[in-house]
mmCIF file of N, CA and C in Angstrom:
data_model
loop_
_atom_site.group_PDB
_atom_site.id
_atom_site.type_symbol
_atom_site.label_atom_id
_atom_site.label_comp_id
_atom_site.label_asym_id
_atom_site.label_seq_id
_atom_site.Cartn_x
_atom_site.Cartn_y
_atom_site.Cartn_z
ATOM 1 N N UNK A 1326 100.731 184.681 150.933
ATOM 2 C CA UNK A 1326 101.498 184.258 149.772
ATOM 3 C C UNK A 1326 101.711 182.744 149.786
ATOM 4 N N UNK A 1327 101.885 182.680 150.668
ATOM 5 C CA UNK A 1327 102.097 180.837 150.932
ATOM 6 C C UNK A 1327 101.178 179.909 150.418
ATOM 7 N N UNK A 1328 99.816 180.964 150.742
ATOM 8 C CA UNK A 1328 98.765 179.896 150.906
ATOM 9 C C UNK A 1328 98.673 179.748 149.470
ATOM 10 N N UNK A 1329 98.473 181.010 148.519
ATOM 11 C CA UNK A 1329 98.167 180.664 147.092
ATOM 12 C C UNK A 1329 99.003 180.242 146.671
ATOM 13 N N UNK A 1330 100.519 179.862 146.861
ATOM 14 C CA UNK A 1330 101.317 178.959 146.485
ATOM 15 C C UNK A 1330 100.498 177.615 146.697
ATOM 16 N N UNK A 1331 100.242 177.373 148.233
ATOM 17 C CA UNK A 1331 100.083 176.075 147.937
ATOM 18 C C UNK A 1331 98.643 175.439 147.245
ATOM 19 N N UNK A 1332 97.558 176.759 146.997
ATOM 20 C CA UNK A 1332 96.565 176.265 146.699
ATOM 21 C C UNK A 1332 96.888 176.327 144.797
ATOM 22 N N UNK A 1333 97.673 176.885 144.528
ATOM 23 C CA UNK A 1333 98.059 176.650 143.193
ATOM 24 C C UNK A 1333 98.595 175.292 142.941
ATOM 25 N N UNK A 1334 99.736 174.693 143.912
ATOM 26 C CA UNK A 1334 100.140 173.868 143.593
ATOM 27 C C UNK A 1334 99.281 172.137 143.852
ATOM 28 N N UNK A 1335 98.175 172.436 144.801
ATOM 29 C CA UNK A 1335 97.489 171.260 144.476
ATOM 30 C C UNK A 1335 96.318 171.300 143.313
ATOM 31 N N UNK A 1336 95.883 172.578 142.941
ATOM 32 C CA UNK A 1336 94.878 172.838 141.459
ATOM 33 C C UNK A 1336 95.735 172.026 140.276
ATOM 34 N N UNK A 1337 97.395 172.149 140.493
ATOM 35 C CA UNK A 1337 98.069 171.384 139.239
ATOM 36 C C UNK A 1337 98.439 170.101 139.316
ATOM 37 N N UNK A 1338 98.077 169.491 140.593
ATOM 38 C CA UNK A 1338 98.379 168.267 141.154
ATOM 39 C C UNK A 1338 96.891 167.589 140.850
ATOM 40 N N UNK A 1339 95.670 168.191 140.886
ATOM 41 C CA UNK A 1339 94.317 167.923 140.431
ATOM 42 C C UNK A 1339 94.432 168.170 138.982
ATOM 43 N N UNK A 1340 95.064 168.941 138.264
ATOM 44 C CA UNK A 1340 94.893 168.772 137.090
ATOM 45 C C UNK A 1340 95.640 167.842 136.361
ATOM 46 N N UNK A 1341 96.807 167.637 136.489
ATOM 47 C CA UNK A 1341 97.910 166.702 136.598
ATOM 48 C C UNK A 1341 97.564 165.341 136.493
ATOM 49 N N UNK A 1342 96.643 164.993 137.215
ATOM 50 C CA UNK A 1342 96.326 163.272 137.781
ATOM 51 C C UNK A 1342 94.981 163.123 136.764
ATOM 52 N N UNK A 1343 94.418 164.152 136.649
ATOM 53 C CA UNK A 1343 93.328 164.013 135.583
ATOM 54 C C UNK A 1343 93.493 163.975 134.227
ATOM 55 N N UNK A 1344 94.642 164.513 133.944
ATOM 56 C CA UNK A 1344 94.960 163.963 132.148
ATOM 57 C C UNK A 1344 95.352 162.866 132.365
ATOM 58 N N UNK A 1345 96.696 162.199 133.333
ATOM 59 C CA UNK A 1345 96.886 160.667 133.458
ATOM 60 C C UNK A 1345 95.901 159.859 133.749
ATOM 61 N N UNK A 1346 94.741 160.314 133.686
ATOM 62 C CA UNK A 1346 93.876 159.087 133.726
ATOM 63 C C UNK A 1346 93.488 157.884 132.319
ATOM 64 N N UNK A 1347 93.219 156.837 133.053
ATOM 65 C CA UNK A 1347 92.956 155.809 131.168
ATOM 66 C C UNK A 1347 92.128 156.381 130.530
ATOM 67 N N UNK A 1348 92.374 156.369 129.497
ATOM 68 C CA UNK A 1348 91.634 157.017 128.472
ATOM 69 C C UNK A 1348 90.825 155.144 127.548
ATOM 70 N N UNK A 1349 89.493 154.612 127.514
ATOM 71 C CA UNK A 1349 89.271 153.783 126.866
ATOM 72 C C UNK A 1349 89.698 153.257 125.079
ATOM 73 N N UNK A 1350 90.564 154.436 124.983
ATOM 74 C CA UNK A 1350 91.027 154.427 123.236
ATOM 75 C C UNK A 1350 92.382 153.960 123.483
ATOM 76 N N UNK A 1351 93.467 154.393 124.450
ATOM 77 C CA UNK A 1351 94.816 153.701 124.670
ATOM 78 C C UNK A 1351 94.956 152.710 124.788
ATOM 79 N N UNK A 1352 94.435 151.801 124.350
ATOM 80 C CA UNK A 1352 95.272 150.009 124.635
ATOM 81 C C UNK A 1352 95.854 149.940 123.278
ATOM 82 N N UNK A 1353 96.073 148.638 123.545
ATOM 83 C CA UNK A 1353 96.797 147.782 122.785
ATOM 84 C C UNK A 1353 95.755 146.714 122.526
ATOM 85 N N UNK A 1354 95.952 146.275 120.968
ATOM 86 C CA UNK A 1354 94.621 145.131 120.470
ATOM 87 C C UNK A 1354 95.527 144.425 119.718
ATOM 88 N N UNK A 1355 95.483 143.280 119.942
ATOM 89 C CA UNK A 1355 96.606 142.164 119.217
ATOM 90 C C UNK A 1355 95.550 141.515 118.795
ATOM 91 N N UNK A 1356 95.562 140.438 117.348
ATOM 92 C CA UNK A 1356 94.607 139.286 116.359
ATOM 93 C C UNK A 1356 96.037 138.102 116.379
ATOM 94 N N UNK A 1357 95.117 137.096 116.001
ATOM 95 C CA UNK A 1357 95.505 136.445 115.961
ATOM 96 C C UNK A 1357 94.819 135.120 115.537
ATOM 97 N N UNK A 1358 95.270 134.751 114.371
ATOM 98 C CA UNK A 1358 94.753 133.610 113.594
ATOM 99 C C UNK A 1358 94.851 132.022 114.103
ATOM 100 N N UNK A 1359 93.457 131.246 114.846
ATOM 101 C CA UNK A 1359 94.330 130.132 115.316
ATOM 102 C C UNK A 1359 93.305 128.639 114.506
ATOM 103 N N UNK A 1360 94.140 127.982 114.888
ATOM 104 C CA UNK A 1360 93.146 126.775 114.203
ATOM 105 C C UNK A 1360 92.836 125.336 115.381
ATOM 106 N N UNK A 1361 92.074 124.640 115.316
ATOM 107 C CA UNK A 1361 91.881 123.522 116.206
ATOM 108 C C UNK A 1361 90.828 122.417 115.255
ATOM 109 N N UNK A 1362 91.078 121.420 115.697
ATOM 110 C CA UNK A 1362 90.624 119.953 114.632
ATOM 111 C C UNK A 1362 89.214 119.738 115.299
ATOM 112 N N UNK A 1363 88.184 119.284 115.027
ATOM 113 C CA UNK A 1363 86.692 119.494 115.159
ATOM 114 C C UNK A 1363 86.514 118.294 116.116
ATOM 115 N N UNK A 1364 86.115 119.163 117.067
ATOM 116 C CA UNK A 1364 85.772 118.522 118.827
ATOM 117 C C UNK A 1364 86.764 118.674 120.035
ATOM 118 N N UNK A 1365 87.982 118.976 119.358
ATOM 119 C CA UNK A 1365 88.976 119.037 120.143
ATOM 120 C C UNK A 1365 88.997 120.749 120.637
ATOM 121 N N UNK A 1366 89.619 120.965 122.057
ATOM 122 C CA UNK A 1366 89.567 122.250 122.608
ATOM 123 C C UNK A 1366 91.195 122.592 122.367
ATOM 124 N N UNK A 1367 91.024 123.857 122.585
ATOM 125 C CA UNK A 1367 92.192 125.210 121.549
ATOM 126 C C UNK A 1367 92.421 125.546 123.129
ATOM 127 N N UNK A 1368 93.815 125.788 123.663
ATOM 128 C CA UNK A 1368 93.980 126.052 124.848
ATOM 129 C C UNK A 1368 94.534 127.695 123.951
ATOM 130 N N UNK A 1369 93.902 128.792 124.158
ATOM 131 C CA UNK A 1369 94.224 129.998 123.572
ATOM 132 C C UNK A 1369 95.701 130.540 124.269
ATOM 133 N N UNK A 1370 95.529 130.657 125.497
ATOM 134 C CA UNK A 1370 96.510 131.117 126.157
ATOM 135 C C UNK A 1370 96.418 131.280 127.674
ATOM 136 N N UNK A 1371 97.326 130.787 128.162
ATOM 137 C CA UNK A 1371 97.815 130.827 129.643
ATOM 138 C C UNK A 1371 98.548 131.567 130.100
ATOM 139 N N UNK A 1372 98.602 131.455 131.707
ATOM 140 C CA UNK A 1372 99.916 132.053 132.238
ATOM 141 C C UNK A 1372 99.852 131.402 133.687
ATOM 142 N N UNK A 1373 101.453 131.527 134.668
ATOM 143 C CA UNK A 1373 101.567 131.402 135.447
ATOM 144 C C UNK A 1373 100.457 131.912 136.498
ATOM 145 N N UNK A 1374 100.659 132.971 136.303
ATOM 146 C CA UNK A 1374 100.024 133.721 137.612
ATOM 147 C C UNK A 1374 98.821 134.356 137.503
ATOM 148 N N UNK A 1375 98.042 134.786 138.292
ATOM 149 C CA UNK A 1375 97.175 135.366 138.703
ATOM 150 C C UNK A 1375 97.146 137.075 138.640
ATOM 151 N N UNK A 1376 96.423 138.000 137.736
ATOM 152 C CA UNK A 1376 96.673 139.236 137.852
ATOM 153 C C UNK A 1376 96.588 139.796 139.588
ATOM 154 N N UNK A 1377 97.210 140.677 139.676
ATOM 155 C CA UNK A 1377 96.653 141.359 141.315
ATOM 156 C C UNK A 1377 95.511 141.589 141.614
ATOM 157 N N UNK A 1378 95.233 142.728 140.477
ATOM 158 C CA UNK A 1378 93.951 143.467 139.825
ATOM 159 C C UNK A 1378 93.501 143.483 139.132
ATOM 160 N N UNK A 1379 92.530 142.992 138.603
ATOM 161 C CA UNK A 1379 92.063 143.503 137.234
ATOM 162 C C UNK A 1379 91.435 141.995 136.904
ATOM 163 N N UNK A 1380 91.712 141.776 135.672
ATOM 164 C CA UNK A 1380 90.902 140.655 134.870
ATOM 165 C C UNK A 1380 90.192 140.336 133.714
ATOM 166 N N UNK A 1381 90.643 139.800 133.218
ATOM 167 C CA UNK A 1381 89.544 139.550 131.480
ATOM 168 C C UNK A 1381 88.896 138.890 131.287
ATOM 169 N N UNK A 1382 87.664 139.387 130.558
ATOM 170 C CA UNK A 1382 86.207 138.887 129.860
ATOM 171 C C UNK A 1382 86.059 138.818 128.669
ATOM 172 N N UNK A 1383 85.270 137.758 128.430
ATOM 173 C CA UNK A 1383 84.770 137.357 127.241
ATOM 174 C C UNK A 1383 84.422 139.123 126.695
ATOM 175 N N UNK A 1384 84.382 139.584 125.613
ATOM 176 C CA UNK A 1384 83.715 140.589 125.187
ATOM 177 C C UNK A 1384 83.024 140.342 124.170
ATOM 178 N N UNK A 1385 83.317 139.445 123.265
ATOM 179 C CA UNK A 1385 82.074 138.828 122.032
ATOM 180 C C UNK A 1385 82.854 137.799 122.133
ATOM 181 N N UNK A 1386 81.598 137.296 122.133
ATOM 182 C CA UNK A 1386 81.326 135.255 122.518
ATOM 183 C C UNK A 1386 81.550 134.885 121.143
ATOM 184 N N UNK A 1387 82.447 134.295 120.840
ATOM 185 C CA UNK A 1387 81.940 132.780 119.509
ATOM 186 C C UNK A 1387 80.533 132.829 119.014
ATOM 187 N N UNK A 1388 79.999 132.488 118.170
ATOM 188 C CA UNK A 1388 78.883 132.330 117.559
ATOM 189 C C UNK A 1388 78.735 130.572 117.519
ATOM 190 N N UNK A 1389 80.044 130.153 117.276
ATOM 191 C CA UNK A 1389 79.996 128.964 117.363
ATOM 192 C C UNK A 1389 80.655 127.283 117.873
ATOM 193 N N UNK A 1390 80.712 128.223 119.359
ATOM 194 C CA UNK A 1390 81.547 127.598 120.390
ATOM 195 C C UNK A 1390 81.208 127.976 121.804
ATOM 196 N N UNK A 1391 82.157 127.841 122.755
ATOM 197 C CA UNK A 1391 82.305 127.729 123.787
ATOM 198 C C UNK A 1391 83.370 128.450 124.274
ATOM 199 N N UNK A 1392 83.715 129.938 125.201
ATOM 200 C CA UNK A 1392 84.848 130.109 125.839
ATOM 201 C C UNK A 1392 84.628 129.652 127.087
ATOM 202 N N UNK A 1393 86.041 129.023 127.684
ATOM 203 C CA UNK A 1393 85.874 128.982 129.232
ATOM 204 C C UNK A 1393 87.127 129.704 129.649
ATOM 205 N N UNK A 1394 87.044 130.873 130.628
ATOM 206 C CA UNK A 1394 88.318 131.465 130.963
ATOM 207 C C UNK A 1394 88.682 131.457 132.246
ATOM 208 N N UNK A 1395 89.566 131.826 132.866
ATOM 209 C CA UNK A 1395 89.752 132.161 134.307
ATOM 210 C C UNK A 1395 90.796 132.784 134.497
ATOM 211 N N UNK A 1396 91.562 132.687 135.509
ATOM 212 C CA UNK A 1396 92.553 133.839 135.833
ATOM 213 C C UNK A 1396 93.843 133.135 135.117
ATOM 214 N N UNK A 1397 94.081 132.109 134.570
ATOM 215 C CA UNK A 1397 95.112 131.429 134.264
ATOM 216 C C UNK A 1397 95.455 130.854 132.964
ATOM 217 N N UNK A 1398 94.215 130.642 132.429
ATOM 218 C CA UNK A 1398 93.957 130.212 130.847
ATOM 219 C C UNK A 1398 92.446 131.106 130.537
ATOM 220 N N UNK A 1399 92.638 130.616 128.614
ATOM 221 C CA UNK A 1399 91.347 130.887 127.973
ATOM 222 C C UNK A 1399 91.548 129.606 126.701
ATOM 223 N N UNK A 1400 90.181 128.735 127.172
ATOM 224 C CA UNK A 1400 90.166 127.607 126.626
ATOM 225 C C UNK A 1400 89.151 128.069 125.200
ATOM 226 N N UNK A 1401 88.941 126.968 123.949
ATOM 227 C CA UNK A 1401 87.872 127.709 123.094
ATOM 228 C C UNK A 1401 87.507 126.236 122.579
ATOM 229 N N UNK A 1402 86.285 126.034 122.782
ATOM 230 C CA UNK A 1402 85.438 124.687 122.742
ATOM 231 C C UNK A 1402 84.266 124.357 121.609
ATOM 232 N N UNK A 1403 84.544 124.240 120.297
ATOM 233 C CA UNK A 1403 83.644 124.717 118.932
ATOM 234 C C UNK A 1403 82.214 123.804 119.404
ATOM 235 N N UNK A 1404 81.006 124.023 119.044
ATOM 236 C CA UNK A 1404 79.932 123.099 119.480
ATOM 237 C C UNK A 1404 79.886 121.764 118.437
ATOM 238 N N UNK A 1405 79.718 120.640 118.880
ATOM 239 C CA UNK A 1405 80.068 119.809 118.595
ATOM 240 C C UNK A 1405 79.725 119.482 116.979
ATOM 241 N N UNK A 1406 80.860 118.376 116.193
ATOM 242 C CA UNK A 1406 80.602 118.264 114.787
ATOM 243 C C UNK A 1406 80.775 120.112 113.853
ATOM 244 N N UNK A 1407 80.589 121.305 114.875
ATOM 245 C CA UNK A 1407 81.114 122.175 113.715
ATOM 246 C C UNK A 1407 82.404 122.115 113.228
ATOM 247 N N UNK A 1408 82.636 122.622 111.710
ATOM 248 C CA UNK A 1408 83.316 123.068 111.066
ATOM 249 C C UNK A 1408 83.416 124.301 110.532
ATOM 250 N N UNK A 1409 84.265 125.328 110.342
ATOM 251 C CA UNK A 1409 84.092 126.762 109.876
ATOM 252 C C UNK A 1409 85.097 127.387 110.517
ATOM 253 N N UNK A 1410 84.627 128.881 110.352
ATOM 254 C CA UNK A 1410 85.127 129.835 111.251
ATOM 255 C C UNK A 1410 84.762 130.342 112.307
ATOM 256 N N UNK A 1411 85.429 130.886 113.407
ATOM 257 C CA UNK A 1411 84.485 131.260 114.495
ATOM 258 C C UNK A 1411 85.147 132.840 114.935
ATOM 259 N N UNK A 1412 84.452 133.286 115.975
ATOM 260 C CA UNK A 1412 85.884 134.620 116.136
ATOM 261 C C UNK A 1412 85.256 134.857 117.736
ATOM 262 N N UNK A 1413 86.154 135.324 118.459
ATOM 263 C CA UNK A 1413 85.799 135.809 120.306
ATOM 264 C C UNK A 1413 86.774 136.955 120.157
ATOM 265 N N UNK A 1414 86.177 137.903 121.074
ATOM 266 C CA UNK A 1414 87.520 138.601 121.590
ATOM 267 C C UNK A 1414 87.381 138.689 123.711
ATOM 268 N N UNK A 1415 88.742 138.916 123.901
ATOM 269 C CA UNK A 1415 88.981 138.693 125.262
ATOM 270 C C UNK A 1415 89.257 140.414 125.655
ATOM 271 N N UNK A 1416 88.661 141.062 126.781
ATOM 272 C CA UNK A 1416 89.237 142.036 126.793
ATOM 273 C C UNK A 1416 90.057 142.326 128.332
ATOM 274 N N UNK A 1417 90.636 142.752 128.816
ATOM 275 C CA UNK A 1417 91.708 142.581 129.956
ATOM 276 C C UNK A 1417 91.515 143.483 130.407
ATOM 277 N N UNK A 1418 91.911 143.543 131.922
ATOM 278 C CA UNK A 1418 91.290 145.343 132.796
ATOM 279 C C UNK A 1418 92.231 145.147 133.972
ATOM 280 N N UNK A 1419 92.318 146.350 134.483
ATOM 281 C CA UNK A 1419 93.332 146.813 135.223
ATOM 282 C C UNK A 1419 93.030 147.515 136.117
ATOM 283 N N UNK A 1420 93.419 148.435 137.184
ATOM 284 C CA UNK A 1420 93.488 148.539 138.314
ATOM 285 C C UNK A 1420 94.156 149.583 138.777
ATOM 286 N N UNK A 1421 94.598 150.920 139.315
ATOM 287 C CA UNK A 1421 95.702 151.239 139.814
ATOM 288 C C UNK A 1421 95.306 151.081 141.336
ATOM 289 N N UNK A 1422 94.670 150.076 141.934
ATOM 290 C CA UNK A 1422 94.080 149.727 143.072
ATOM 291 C C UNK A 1422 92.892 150.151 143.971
ATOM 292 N N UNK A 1423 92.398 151.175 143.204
ATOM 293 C CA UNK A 1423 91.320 151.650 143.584
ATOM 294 C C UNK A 1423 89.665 151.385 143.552
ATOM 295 N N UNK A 1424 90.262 149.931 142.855
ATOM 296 C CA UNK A 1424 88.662 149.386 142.585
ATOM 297 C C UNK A 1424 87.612 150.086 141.281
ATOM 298 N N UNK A 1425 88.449 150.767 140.267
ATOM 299 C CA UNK A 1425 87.935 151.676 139.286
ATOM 300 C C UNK A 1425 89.133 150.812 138.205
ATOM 301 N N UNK A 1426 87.899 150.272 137.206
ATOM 302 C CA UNK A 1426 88.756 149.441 136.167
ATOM 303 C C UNK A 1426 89.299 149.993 134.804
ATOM 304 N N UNK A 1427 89.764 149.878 134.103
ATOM 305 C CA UNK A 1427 89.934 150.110 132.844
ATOM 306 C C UNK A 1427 91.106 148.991 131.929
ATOM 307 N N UNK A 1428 90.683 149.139 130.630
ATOM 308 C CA UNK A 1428 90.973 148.380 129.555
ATOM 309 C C UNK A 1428 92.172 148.424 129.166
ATOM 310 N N UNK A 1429 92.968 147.720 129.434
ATOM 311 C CA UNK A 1429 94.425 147.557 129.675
ATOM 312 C C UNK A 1429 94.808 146.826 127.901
ATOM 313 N N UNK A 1430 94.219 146.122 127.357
ATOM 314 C CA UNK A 1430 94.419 145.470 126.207
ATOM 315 C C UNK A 1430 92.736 144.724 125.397
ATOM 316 N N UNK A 1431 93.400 144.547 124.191
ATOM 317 C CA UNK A 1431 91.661 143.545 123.447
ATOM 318 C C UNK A 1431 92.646 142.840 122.510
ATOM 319 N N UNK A 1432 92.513 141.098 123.303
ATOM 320 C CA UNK A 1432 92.692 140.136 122.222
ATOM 321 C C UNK A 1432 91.860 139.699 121.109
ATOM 322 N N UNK A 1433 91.283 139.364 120.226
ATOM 323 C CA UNK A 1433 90.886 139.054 118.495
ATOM 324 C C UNK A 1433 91.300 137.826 118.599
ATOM 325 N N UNK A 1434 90.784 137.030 118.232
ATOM 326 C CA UNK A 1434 90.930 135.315 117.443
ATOM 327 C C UNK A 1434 90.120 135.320 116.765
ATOM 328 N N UNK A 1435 90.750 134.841 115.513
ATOM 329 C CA UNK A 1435 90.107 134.147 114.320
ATOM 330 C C UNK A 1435 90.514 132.569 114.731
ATOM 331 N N UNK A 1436 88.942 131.726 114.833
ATOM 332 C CA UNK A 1436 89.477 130.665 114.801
ATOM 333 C C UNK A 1436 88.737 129.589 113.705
ATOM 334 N N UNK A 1437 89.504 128.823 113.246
ATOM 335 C CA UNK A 1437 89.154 127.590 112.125
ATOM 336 C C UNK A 1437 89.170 126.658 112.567
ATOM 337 N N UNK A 1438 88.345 125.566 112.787
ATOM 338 C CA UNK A 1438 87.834 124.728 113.072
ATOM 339 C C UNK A 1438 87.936 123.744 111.937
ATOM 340 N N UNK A 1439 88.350 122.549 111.699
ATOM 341 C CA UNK A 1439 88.805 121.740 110.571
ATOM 342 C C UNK A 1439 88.744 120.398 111.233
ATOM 343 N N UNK A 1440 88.546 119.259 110.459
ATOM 344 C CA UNK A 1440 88.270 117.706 110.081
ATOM 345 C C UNK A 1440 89.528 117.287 110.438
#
C-alpha cells in the first residue's frame, strides 16, 4: 500500500512539473515608438545589472541600421545619412538554471530616424 501511494504521488509530481513548464506563447511583448536624429545612436535601453541566466537577442535586425547589445544596454545605430523608419525586435530568455532556455519577454521598436 505504501508503495502505490508513493508511486502515485511522484506520477503527480511528474505530471505537475510538466504543465508548469514555459509554454513559448506566455510572455509578455511590449512596442514602443522611438525616434533618434540622423547619425546619432538611440541608447534603447539599459540596466544596472547583469541577468544570472538567460539573455537577449537581436530577433529581427533593422533593415536599416545597426543593433549593438550586451548584457547591460541595447544601442540602435541607423546606416549612415539614412532617414525613415526602421523596426528590430529584442527577445529575452530565461533560465530556471538548468541550462534549458525560454522566452521570458519580446521587445518591438519602431524607430524614426529624422534630420
Amino acid at each position: 500500500m505504501l508503495i502505490r501511494f508513493k508511486l502515485v504521488m511522484v506520477l503527480m509530481a511528474i505530471l505537475f512539473a510538466g504543465s508548469c513548464s514555459k509554454d513559448d506563447q506566455d510572455f509578455p511583448t511590449t512596442t514602443a515608438e522611438l525616434q533618434v536624429k540622423v547619425n546619432d545612436t538611440l541608447l534603447i535601453a539599459s540596466r544596472e545589472t547583469a541577468p544570472v541566466e538567460g539573455g537577449r537577442e537581436v530577433s529581427v535586425e533593422p533593415k536599416h541600421g545597426k543593433v549593438f547589445i550586451d548584457a547591460f544596454t541595447i544601442k540602435y545605430l541607423a546606416d549612415t545619412g539614412y532617414t525613415g523608419e526602421d523596426y528590430l525586435e529584442i527577445t529575452n530568455k530565461g533560465s530556471i538554471g538548468d541550462g534549458n532556455y525560454f522566452i521570458t519577454s519580446v521587445e518591438q521598436y519602431a524607430i524614426k530616424v529624422s534630420e
